[in-house]
PDB file of C-alpha atoms in Angstrom:
ATOM      1  CA  MET A   1      -0.292   0.828  -6.304  1.00  0.00           C
ATOM      2  CA  ALA A   2       3.228  -0.270  -7.032  1.00  0.00           C
ATOM      3  CA  SER A   3       5.781   1.747  -5.153  1.00  0.00           C
ATOM      4  CA  TYR A   4       9.494   2.173  -5.664  1.00  0.00           C
ATOM      5  CA  SER A   5      10.519  -0.366  -3.014  1.00  0.00           C
ATOM      6  CA  LEU A   6       7.706  -2.789  -3.743  1.00  0.00           C
ATOM      7  CA  SER A   7       8.560  -2.918  -7.430  1.00  0.00           C
ATOM      8  CA  ARG A   8      12.195  -3.666  -6.573  1.00  0.00           C
ATOM      9  CA  ASN A   9      11.301  -6.739  -4.509  1.00  0.00           C
ATOM     10  CA  PRO A  10      10.618  -9.554  -6.985  1.00  0.00           C
ATOM     11  CA  GLY A  11       9.942 -12.048  -4.175  1.00  0.00           C
ATOM     12  CA  SER A  12       6.812 -10.188  -3.141  1.00  0.00           C
ATOM     13  CA  SER A  13       4.295 -10.176  -5.949  1.00  0.00           C
ATOM     14  CA  TRP A  14       1.027  -8.381  -5.254  1.00  0.00           C
ATOM     15  CA  THR A  15      -1.834  -8.090  -7.712  1.00  0.00           C
ATOM     16  CA  PRO A  16      -3.837  -4.876  -8.043  1.00  0.00           C
ATOM     17  CA  ILE A  17      -6.761  -6.698  -6.410  1.00  0.00           C
ATOM     18  CA  GLN A  18      -4.614  -7.745  -3.434  1.00  0.00           C
ATOM     19  CA  ASN A  19      -3.353  -4.178  -3.067  1.00  0.00           C
ATOM     20  CA  LYS A  20      -6.915  -2.854  -3.021  1.00  0.00           C
ATOM     21  CA  GLN A  21      -7.892  -5.508  -0.444  1.00  0.00           C
ATOM     22  CA  PHE A  22      -4.847  -4.469   1.588  1.00  0.00           C
ATOM     23  CA  GLU A  23      -5.780  -0.773   1.444  1.00  0.00           C
ATOM     24  CA  ARG A  24      -9.341  -1.480   2.516  1.00  0.00           C
ATOM     25  CA  ALA A  25      -8.209  -3.748   5.356  1.00  0.00           C
ATOM     26  CA  LEU A  26      -5.812  -1.071   6.646  1.00  0.00           C
ATOM     27  CA  ALA A  27      -8.728   1.348   6.748  1.00  0.00           C
ATOM     28  CA  LEU A  28     -10.699  -1.139   8.860  1.00  0.00           C
ATOM     29  CA  TYR A  29      -7.938  -2.346  11.176  1.00  0.00           C
ATOM     30  CA  ASP A  30      -5.870   0.484  12.644  1.00  0.00           C
ATOM     31  CA  LYS A  31      -2.694   0.192  14.714  1.00  0.00           C
ATOM     32  CA  ASP A  32      -4.682  -0.325  17.917  1.00  0.00           C
ATOM     33  CA  THR A  33      -6.653  -3.303  16.591  1.00  0.00           C
ATOM     34  CA  PRO A  34      -5.801  -6.561  18.380  1.00  0.00           C
ATOM     35  CA  ASP A  35      -4.352  -9.128  15.964  1.00  0.00           C
ATOM     36  CA  ARG A  36      -4.174  -6.439  13.283  1.00  0.00           C
ATOM     37  CA  TRP A  37      -1.963  -8.345  10.837  1.00  0.00           C
ATOM     38  CA  GLN A  38      -3.983 -11.541  11.127  1.00  0.00           C
ATOM     39  CA  ASN A  39      -7.136  -9.556  10.378  1.00  0.00           C
ATOM     40  CA  VAL A  40      -5.530  -7.787   7.428  1.00  0.00           C
ATOM     41  CA  ALA A  41      -4.216 -11.102   6.091  1.00  0.00           C
ATOM     42  CA  GLN A  42      -7.700 -12.616   6.254  1.00  0.00           C
ATOM     43  CA  ALA A  43      -8.928  -9.747   4.085  1.00  0.00           C
ATOM     44  CA  VAL A  44      -6.154 -10.153   1.491  1.00  0.00           C
ATOM     45  CA  GLU A  45      -6.501 -13.238  -0.653  1.00  0.00           C
ATOM     46  CA  GLY A  46      -3.399 -15.468  -0.594  1.00  0.00           C
ATOM     47  CA  LYS A  47      -1.304 -13.435   1.855  1.00  0.00           C
ATOM     48  CA  SER A  48      -0.097 -14.339   5.335  1.00  0.00           C
ATOM     49  CA  ALA A  49       0.102 -12.068   8.366  1.00  0.00           C
ATOM     50  CA  ASP A  50       3.880 -11.817   7.896  1.00  0.00           C
ATOM     51  CA  GLU A  51       3.472 -10.859   4.225  1.00  0.00           C
ATOM     52  CA  VAL A  52       0.945  -8.089   4.901  1.00  0.00           C
ATOM     53  CA  LYS A  53       3.050  -6.735   7.759  1.00  0.00           C
ATOM     54  CA  ARG A  54       6.161  -6.628   5.511  1.00  0.00           C
ATOM     55  CA  HIS A  55       4.099  -4.995   2.754  1.00  0.00           C
ATOM     56  CA  TYR A  56       2.981  -2.320   5.235  1.00  0.00           C
ATOM     57  CA  GLU A  57       6.537  -1.721   6.466  1.00  0.00           C
ATOM     58  CA  VAL A  58       7.765  -1.226   2.884  1.00  0.00           C
ATOM     59  CA  LEU A  59       4.870   1.145   2.222  1.00  0.00           C
ATOM     60  CA  VAL A  60       5.752   3.211   5.297  1.00  0.00           C
ATOM     61  CA  LYS A  61       9.402   3.324   4.219  1.00  0.00           C
ATOM     62  CA  ASP A  62       8.388   4.445   0.718  1.00  0.00           C
ATOM     63  CA  LEU A  63       6.189   7.197   2.139  1.00  0.00           C
ATOM     64  CA  ASP A  64       9.036   8.342   4.370  1.00  0.00           C
ATOM     65  CA  HIS A  65      11.355   8.521   1.343  1.00  0.00           C
ATOM     66  CA  ILE A  66       8.797  10.475  -0.691  1.00  0.00           C
ATOM     67  CA  GLU A  67       8.027  12.893   2.140  1.00  0.00           C
ATOM     68  CA  SER A  68      11.722  13.495   2.823  1.00  0.00           C
ATOM     69  CA  GLY A  69      12.326  14.282  -0.860  1.00  0.00           C
ATOM     70  CA  ARG A  70      14.526  11.247  -1.571  1.00  0.00           C
ATOM     71  CA  ILE A  71      12.030   9.962  -4.141  1.00  0.00           C
ATOM     72  CA  PRO A  72      10.211  12.568  -6.221  1.00  0.00           C
ATOM     73  CA  VAL A  73       6.426  12.587  -6.295  1.00  0.00           C
ATOM     74  CA  PRO A  74       5.293  11.653  -9.830  1.00  0.00           C
ATOM     75  CA  ASN A  75       4.165  14.526 -12.018  1.00  0.00           C
ATOM     76  CA  TYR A  76       0.971  13.136 -13.535  1.00  0.00           C
ATOM     77  CA  LYS A  77       0.057  14.755 -16.808  1.00  0.00           C
ATOM     78  CA  SER A  78      -3.453  15.880 -17.486  1.00  0.00           C
ATOM     79  CA  GLY A  79      -5.725  13.941 -19.817  1.00  0.00           C
ATOM     80  CA  GLY A  80      -5.606  14.574 -23.552  1.00  0.00           C
ATOM     81  CA  ASN A  81      -8.611  16.900 -23.367  1.00  0.00           C
ATOM     82  CA  GLY A  82      -6.903  19.212 -20.899  1.00  0.00           C
ATOM     83  CA  SER A  83      -8.659  17.751 -17.874  1.00  0.00           C
ATOM     84  CA  SER A  84      -6.729  16.727 -14.821  1.00  0.00           C
ATOM     85  CA  ILE A  85      -6.877  13.416 -13.008  1.00  0.00           C
ATOM     86  CA  GLN A  86      -9.547  13.502 -10.305  1.00  0.00           C
ATOM     87  CA  VAL A  87      -9.454  11.338  -7.182  1.00  0.00           C
ATOM     88  CA  ASN A  88     -12.346  11.166  -4.758  1.00  0.00           C
ATOM     89  CA  SER A  89     -12.039  10.743  -1.004  1.00  0.00           C
ATOM     90  CA  ALA A  90     -12.054   6.946  -1.385  1.00  0.00           C
ATOM     91  CA  GLY A  91      -8.986   7.073  -3.652  1.00  0.00           C
ATOM     92  CA  PHE A  92     -10.826   6.387  -6.913  1.00  0.00           C
TER      93      PHE A  92
END
């Protein structure tokens, strides 16, 4: 998932695999987890605790901008056969 702010920061390159690892780690380690960012970093290949914490902060800022209407939510078009995009509870 490349967001508006993340895509504008060329110094922070994240692969789709790293983003998926990040998402899964956030689901495991909530805000009350001791050493949260160290745990998340261990789950994300090639990223430090500082990098995953910055990535999270940018994500939160992006969500705030979307929810406040400053960045429009994308209007995904349906598939060519008239079907819409389906996402299950796991985000797939």
